[in-house]
CSV table of N, CA, C and O in Angstrom, one decimal:
chain,number,residue,atom,x,y,z
A,1,SER,N,150.4,164.8,87.0
A,1,SER,CA,149.1,164.9,86.4
A,1,SER,C,149.2,165.8,85.1
A,1,SER,O,150.0,166.7,85.0
A,2,HIS,N,148.4,165.5,84.1
A,2,HIS,CA,148.4,166.2,82.8
A,2,HIS,C,148.2,167.7,83.0
A,2,HIS,O,148.8,168.5,82.4
A,3,SER,N,147.2,168.0,83.9
A,3,SER,CA,146.8,169.4,84.1
A,3,SER,C,148.0,170.3,84.6
A,3,SER,O,148.1,171.4,84.3
A,4,ARG,N,148.8,169.7,85.4
A,4,ARG,CA,149.9,170.5,86.0
A,4,ARG,C,151.1,170.6,85.0
A,4,ARG,O,151.9,171.5,85.1
A,5,GLN,N,151.2,169.7,84.1
A,5,GLN,CA,152.3,169.8,83.1
A,5,GLN,C,151.9,170.7,81.9
A,5,GLN,O,152.8,171.0,81.2
A,6,ARG,N,150.7,171.0,81.8
A,6,ARG,CA,150.3,171.8,80.6
A,6,ARG,C,149.8,173.2,81.1
A,6,ARG,O,149.4,173.3,82.2
A,7,ARG,N,150.0,174.2,80.3
A,7,ARG,CA,149.5,175.5,80.6
A,7,ARG,C,147.9,175.4,80.6
A,7,ARG,O,147.4,174.6,79.9
A,8,GLU,N,147.3,176.2,81.4
A,8,GLU,CA,145.9,176.0,81.7
A,8,GLU,C,144.9,176.3,80.6
A,8,GLU,O,144.1,175.4,80.3
A,9,ARG,N,144.9,177.4,79.9
A,9,ARG,CA,143.8,177.6,79.0
A,9,ARG,C,144.4,178.4,77.7
A,9,ARG,O,145.3,179.2,77.8
A,10,GLY,N,143.7,178.1,76.6
A,10,GLY,CA,144.1,178.7,75.3
A,10,GLY,C,143.2,179.9,75.0
A,10,GLY,O,143.1,180.3,73.9
A,11,TRP,N,142.7,180.6,76.0
A,11,TRP,CA,141.8,181.7,75.8
A,11,TRP,C,142.5,182.9,75.2
A,11,TRP,O,141.8,183.7,74.6
A,12,GLY,N,143.8,183.0,75.4
A,12,GLY,CA,144.5,184.2,74.9
A,12,GLY,C,144.8,184.1,73.4
A,12,GLY,O,145.5,185.0,72.9
A,13,GLY,N,144.3,183.1,72.7
A,13,GLY,CA,144.6,183.0,71.3
A,13,GLY,C,145.9,182.3,71.0
A,13,GLY,O,146.4,182.3,69.9
A,14,HIS,N,146.5,181.6,72.0
A,14,HIS,CA,147.7,180.9,71.7
A,14,HIS,C,147.4,179.4,71.4
A,14,HIS,O,146.9,178.7,72.3
A,15,ASP,N,147.7,179.0,70.2
A,15,ASP,CA,147.5,177.6,69.8
A,15,ASP,C,148.8,176.9,69.9
A,15,ASP,O,149.5,176.6,68.9
A,16,SER,N,149.1,176.5,71.1
A,16,SER,CA,150.4,175.9,71.4
A,16,SER,C,150.2,174.5,72.0
A,16,SER,O,149.3,174.3,72.8
A,17,ALA,N,151.0,173.6,71.6
A,17,ALA,CA,151.0,172.2,72.3
A,17,ALA,C,151.0,172.4,73.8
A,17,ALA,O,151.8,173.2,74.3
A,18,GLY,N,150.2,171.6,74.5
A,18,GLY,CA,150.2,171.7,75.9
A,18,GLY,C,149.3,172.7,76.5
A,18,GLY,O,149.2,172.9,77.7
A,19,VAL,N,148.5,173.4,75.7
A,19,VAL,CA,147.5,174.3,76.2
A,19,VAL,C,146.1,173.7,76.1
A,19,VAL,O,145.7,173.4,75.0
A,20,TRP,N,145.4,173.6,77.2
A,20,TRP,CA,144.0,173.2,77.2
A,20,TRP,C,143.2,174.4,76.7
A,20,TRP,O,143.4,175.5,77.1
A,21,CYS,N,142.1,174.1,75.9
A,21,CYS,CA,141.4,175.2,75.3
A,21,CYS,C,139.9,175.3,75.8
A,21,CYS,O,139.3,176.3,75.7
A,22,SER,N,139.4,174.3,76.4
A,22,SER,CA,137.9,174.3,76.8
A,22,SER,C,137.7,175.2,77.9
A,22,SER,O,138.6,175.7,78.6
A,23,GLN,N,136.4,175.5,78.1
A,23,GLN,CA,136.0,176.5,79.1
A,23,GLN,C,136.2,176.0,80.5
A,23,GLN,O,136.7,176.7,81.4
A,24,VAL,N,135.7,174.8,80.8
A,24,VAL,CA,135.8,174.3,82.2
A,24,VAL,C,136.5,172.9,82.3
A,24,VAL,O,136.1,172.1,83.1
A,25,GLY,N,137.4,172.7,81.4
A,25,GLY,CA,138.2,171.5,81.4
A,25,GLY,C,137.6,170.2,80.8
A,25,GLY,O,138.1,169.1,81.1
A,26,GLN,N,136.7,170.4,79.8
A,26,GLN,CA,136.1,169.2,79.2
A,26,GLN,C,137.2,168.4,78.4
A,26,GLN,O,137.2,167.2,78.5
A,27,ASP,N,138.1,169.1,77.7
A,27,ASP,CA,139.2,168.4,77.0
A,27,ASP,C,140.1,167.6,77.9
A,27,ASP,O,140.4,166.5,77.7
A,28,HIS,N,140.5,168.2,79.0
A,28,HIS,CA,141.3,167.5,80.0
A,28,HIS,C,140.6,166.3,80.6
A,28,HIS,O,141.2,165.3,80.8
A,29,GLY,N,139.3,166.5,80.9
A,29,GLY,CA,138.5,165.4,81.4
A,29,GLY,C,138.4,164.2,80.5
A,29,GLY,O,138.6,163.1,80.9
A,30,ILE,N,138.3,164.5,79.2
A,30,ILE,CA,138.2,163.4,78.2
A,30,ILE,C,139.6,162.6,78.2
A,30,ILE,O,139.6,161.4,78.2
A,31,VAL,N,140.7,163.4,78.1
A,31,VAL,CA,142.0,162.8,78.1
A,31,VAL,C,142.2,161.9,79.4
A,31,VAL,O,142.7,160.8,79.3
A,32,SER,N,141.8,162.5,80.5
A,32,SER,CA,141.9,161.7,81.8
A,32,SER,C,141.1,160.4,81.8
A,32,SER,O,141.6,159.4,82.3
A,33,LEU,N,140.0,160.4,81.2
A,33,LEU,CA,139.2,159.2,81.1
A,33,LEU,C,139.9,158.1,80.3
A,33,LEU,O,139.7,156.9,80.7
A,34,PHE,N,140.6,158.4,79.3
A,34,PHE,CA,141.3,157.5,78.4
A,34,PHE,C,142.7,157.1,78.8
A,34,PHE,O,143.3,156.2,78.4
A,35,THR,N,143.3,158.0,79.7
A,35,THR,CA,144.7,157.7,80.1
A,35,THR,C,144.7,156.5,81.0
A,35,THR,O,143.9,156.3,81.9
A,36,GLY,N,145.6,155.5,80.7
A,36,GLY,CA,145.7,154.3,81.4
A,36,GLY,C,144.8,153.2,81.0
A,36,GLY,O,144.8,152.1,81.5
A,37,THR,N,144.0,153.5,79.9
A,37,THR,CA,143.1,152.4,79.4
A,37,THR,C,143.9,151.5,78.5
A,37,THR,O,144.8,152.0,77.8
A,38,PRO,N,143.5,150.2,78.4
A,38,PRO,CA,144.3,149.3,77.5
A,38,PRO,C,144.1,149.8,76.1
A,38,PRO,O,143.2,150.4,75.7
A,39,GLY,N,145.1,149.4,75.3
A,39,GLY,CA,145.1,149.8,73.9
A,39,GLY,C,145.8,151.1,73.6
A,39,GLY,O,146.9,151.3,74.1
A,40,GLN,N,145.1,152.0,73.0
A,40,GLN,CA,145.8,153.3,72.5
A,40,GLN,C,145.8,154.4,73.6
A,40,GLN,O,146.3,155.4,73.3
A,41,GLY,N,145.2,154.2,74.7
A,41,GLY,CA,145.1,155.3,75.7
A,41,GLY,C,144.4,156.5,75.1
A,41,GLY,O,143.4,156.3,74.4
A,42,PRO,N,144.8,157.7,75.4
A,42,PRO,CA,144.1,158.9,74.9
A,42,PRO,C,144.5,159.3,73.5
A,42,PRO,O,144.0,160.3,73.0
A,43,HIS,N,145.3,158.5,72.8
A,43,HIS,CA,145.8,158.9,71.5
A,43,HIS,C,145.0,158.3,70.4
A,43,HIS,O,144.5,157.2,70.5
A,44,GLY,N,144.8,159.1,69.3
A,44,GLY,CA,144.3,158.5,68.0
A,44,GLY,C,142.8,158.1,68.1
A,44,GLY,O,142.4,157.2,67.3
A,45,ARG,N,142.0,158.8,68.8
A,45,ARG,CA,140.6,158.5,68.9
A,45,ARG,C,139.8,159.4,68.0
A,45,ARG,O,140.3,160.2,67.2
A,46,TYR,N,138.4,159.4,68.1
A,46,TYR,CA,137.5,160.2,67.2
A,46,TYR,C,136.6,161.0,68.1
A,46,TYR,O,136.1,160.5,69.1
A,47,PHE,N,136.3,162.2,67.6
A,47,PHE,CA,135.3,163.0,68.3
A,47,PHE,C,134.2,163.5,67.4
A,47,PHE,O,134.4,163.6,66.2
A,48,VAL,N,133.1,163.9,68.0
A,48,VAL,CA,132.0,164.7,67.3
A,48,VAL,C,131.8,165.9,68.2
A,48,VAL,O,131.4,165.8,69.3
A,49,ASP,N,132.0,167.1,67.6
A,49,ASP,CA,131.9,168.3,68.3
A,49,ASP,C,130.7,169.1,67.8
A,49,ASP,O,130.8,169.7,66.7
A,50,LEU,N,129.6,169.0,68.5
A,50,LEU,CA,128.3,169.7,68.0
A,50,LEU,C,128.3,171.1,68.6
A,50,LEU,O,128.4,171.3,69.8
A,51,GLY,N,128.2,172.1,67.7
A,51,GLY,CA,128.3,173.5,68.2
A,51,GLY,C,129.7,173.9,68.5
A,51,GLY,O,130.1,174.4,69.5
A,52,SER,N,130.6,173.6,67.5
A,52,SER,CA,132.0,173.8,67.7
A,52,SER,C,132.4,175.2,68.0
A,52,SER,O,133.4,175.5,68.7
A,53,ASN,N,131.7,176.2,67.4
A,53,ASN,CA,132.0,177.6,67.6
A,53,ASN,C,133.4,178.0,67.1
A,53,ASN,O,133.8,177.6,66.1
A,54,HIS,N,134.1,178.8,67.9
A,54,HIS,CA,135.4,179.3,67.5
A,54,HIS,C,136.4,178.1,67.4
A,54,HIS,O,136.4,177.2,68.1
A,55,TRP,N,137.3,178.2,66.4
A,55,TRP,CA,138.3,177.1,66.1
A,55,TRP,C,139.2,176.8,67.3
A,55,TRP,O,139.7,175.7,67.5
A,56,LEU,N,139.5,177.8,68.2
A,56,LEU,CA,140.4,177.7,69.3
A,56,LEU,C,139.8,178.1,70.6
A,56,LEU,O,139.8,177.3,71.6
A,57,MET,N,139.3,179.3,70.7
A,57,MET,CA,138.8,179.8,72.0
A,57,MET,C,137.6,179.0,72.5
A,57,MET,O,136.6,178.9,71.9
A,58,LEU,N,137.8,178.4,73.7
A,58,LEU,CA,136.8,177.6,74.4
A,58,LEU,C,136.5,176.3,73.7
A,58,LEU,O,135.5,175.7,73.9
A,59,SER,N,137.4,175.9,72.8
A,59,SER,CA,137.1,174.7,72.0
A,59,SER,C,137.3,173.4,72.9
A,59,SER,O,138.3,173.3,73.6
A,60,ASN,N,136.3,172.6,72.8
A,60,ASN,CA,136.4,171.3,73.6
A,60,ASN,C,137.2,170.2,72.9
A,60,ASN,O,137.5,169.2,73.5
A,61,THR,N,137.6,170.5,71.6
A,61,THR,CA,138.3,169.4,70.9
A,61,THR,C,139.6,169.8,70.3
A,61,THR,O,140.3,169.0,69.8
A,62,ARG,N,140.0,171.1,70.3
A,62,ARG,CA,141.2,171.5,69.7
A,62,ARG,C,142.4,170.8,70.3
A,62,ARG,O,143.3,170.3,69.6
A,63,ALA,N,142.6,170.7,71.6
A,63,ALA,CA,143.7,170.1,72.2
A,63,ALA,C,143.7,168.6,71.9
A,63,ALA,O,144.8,168.0,71.7
A,64,LEU,N,142.6,168.0,71.8
A,64,LEU,CA,142.5,166.5,71.4
A,64,LEU,C,143.1,166.3,70.0
A,64,LEU,O,143.9,165.4,69.8
A,65,GLU,N,142.7,167.2,69.1
A,65,GLU,CA,143.1,167.1,67.7
A,65,GLU,C,144.6,167.4,67.6
A,65,GLU,O,145.3,166.6,66.9
A,66,ARG,N,145.0,168.4,68.2
A,66,ARG,CA,146.4,168.9,68.1
A,66,ARG,C,147.4,168.1,68.8
A,66,ARG,O,148.5,167.7,68.3
A,67,ASP,N,147.1,167.7,70.1
A,67,ASP,CA,148.1,167.1,70.9
A,67,ASP,C,148.0,165.6,71.0
A,67,ASP,O,148.9,164.9,71.4
A,68,TYR,N,146.8,165.0,70.7
A,68,TYR,CA,146.6,163.6,70.9
A,68,TYR,C,146.2,162.9,69.6
A,68,TYR,O,145.7,161.7,69.7
A,69,ARG,N,146.3,163.6,68.5
A,69,ARG,CA,146.1,163.0,67.2
A,69,ARG,C,144.6,162.4,67.0
A,69,ARG,O,144.4,161.5,66.3
A,70,TRP,N,143.7,163.1,67.6
A,70,TRP,CA,142.3,162.7,67.4
A,70,TRP,C,141.8,163.2,66.1
A,70,TRP,O,142.2,164.3,65.7
A,71,ARG,N,140.9,162.5,65.4
A,71,ARG,CA,140.3,163.0,64.2
A,71,ARG,C,138.8,163.2,64.6
A,71,ARG,O,138.4,162.6,65.6
A,72,GLY,N,138.1,164.0,63.8
A,72,GLY,CA,136.7,164.2,64.2
A,72,GLY,C,135.9,165.0,63.2
A,72,GLY,O,136.3,165.4,62.2
A,73,LEU,N,134.7,165.2,63.7
A,73,LEU,CA,133.7,166.0,63.0
A,73,LEU,C,133.3,167.2,63.8
A,73,LEU,O,132.9,167.0,65.0
A,74,CYS,N,133.4,168.4,63.2
A,74,CYS,CA,133.0,169.6,63.9
A,74,CYS,C,131.8,170.1,63.2
A,74,CYS,O,131.8,170.4,62.0
A,75,ILE,N,130.7,170.2,63.9
A,75,ILE,CA,129.4,170.7,63.4
A,75,ILE,C,129.2,172.1,64.0
A,75,ILE,O,129.1,172.3,65.2
A,76,GLU,N,129.0,173.1,63.0
A,76,GLU,CA,128.8,174.4,63.5
A,76,GLU,C,127.7,175.1,62.6
A,76,GLU,O,127.8,175.0,61.4
A,77,GLY,N,126.7,175.7,63.2
A,77,GLY,CA,125.6,176.2,62.5
A,77,GLY,C,125.7,177.7,62.2
A,77,GLY,O,125.0,178.3,61.4
A,78,MET,N,126.7,178.4,62.8
A,78,MET,CA,126.9,179.8,62.5
A,78,MET,C,127.9,180.0,61.3
A,78,MET,O,129.1,179.7,61.4
A,79,GLU,N,127.3,180.4,60.2
A,79,GLU,CA,128.1,180.5,59.0
A,79,GLU,C,129.3,181.3,59.1
A,79,GLU,O,130.4,181.0,58.5
A,80,LYS,N,129.3,182.4,59.9
A,80,LYS,CA,130.5,183.3,60.0
A,80,LYS,C,131.7,182.6,60.7
A,80,LYS,O,132.8,183.0,60.5
A,81,LEU,N,131.4,181.5,61.4
A,81,LEU,CA,132.5,180.7,62.0
A,81,LEU,C,133.1,179.6,61.2
A,81,LEU,O,134.2,179.0,61.5
A,82,LEU,N,132.3,179.2,60.2
A,82,LEU,CA,132.7,178.0,59.4
A,82,LEU,C,134.0,178.1,58.7
A,82,LEU,O,134.8,177.1,58.7
A,83,PHE,N,134.3,179.2,58.0
A,83,PHE,CA,135.5,179.4,57.2
A,83,PHE,C,136.8,179.2,58.1
A,83,PHE,O,137.6,178.4,57.7
A,84,ARG,N,136.9,179.9,59.1
A,84,ARG,CA,138.1,179.8,60.0
A,84,ARG,C,138.2,178.4,60.6
A,84,ARG,O,139.3,177.9,60.8
A,85,LEU,N,137.1,177.9,61.0
A,85,LEU,CA,137.1,176.5,61.6
A,85,LEU,C,137.7,175.5,60.6
A,85,LEU,O,138.5,174.7,60.9
A,86,ALA,N,137.2,175.6,59.3
A,86,ALA,CA,137.7,174.8,58.3
A,86,ALA,C,139.2,175.0,57.9
A,86,ALA,O,139.9,174.1,57.6
A,87,MET,N,139.6,176.3,58.0
A,87,MET,CA,141.0,176.6,57.6
A,87,MET,C,142.0,176.3,58.7
A,87,MET,O,143.1,176.0,58.4
A,88,ARG,N,141.6,176.3,60.0
A,88,ARG,CA,142.5,176.2,61.1
A,88,ARG,C,142.5,174.8,61.7
A,88,ARG,O,143.4,174.5,62.5
A,89,ARG,N,141.5,174.0,61.4
A,89,ARG,CA,141.4,172.7,62.1
A,89,ARG,C,141.6,171.6,61.0
A,89,ARG,O,141.4,171.8,59.8
A,90,THR,N,141.9,170.4,61.5
A,90,THR,CA,142.0,169.2,60.6
A,90,THR,C,140.7,168.4,60.6
A,90,THR,O,140.6,167.5,59.7
A,91,CYS,N,139.8,168.7,61.4
A,91,CYS,CA,138.6,167.9,61.5
A,91,CYS,C,137.7,168.2,60.2
A,91,CYS,O,137.9,169.2,59.5
A,92,THR,N,136.8,167.3,60.0
A,92,THR,CA,135.8,167.6,59.0
A,92,THR,C,134.8,168.6,59.5
A,92,THR,O,134.3,168.4,60.6
A,93,VAL,N,134.5,169.6,58.8
A,93,VAL,CA,133.6,170.7,59.2
A,93,VAL,C,132.4,170.7,58.4
A,93,VAL,O,132.4,170.8,57.2
A,94,VAL,N,131.2,170.7,59.1
A,94,VAL,CA,129.9,170.8,58.4
A,94,VAL,C,129.1,171.8,59.2
A,94,VAL,O,129.3,172.1,60.3
């Protein structure tokens, strides 16, 4: 299972391949939904992250972007979080 092969959470500030970042496994759940599906499986898909918040800590999309080559749109309303989100992530940030 993917969850046993990967370290559990990225809450300690470690942005390493194989670390799930979401609070309650949302990122792992999405990967599980697409694993074994015909076509591209969990790789190379697209996300929209509304209320992205911190670029890493409790991020629902960081592991998808980093480990599964997902592209996406991160929408964040808190101005103080926008700069680091834009600097540390490859998603489009608005």
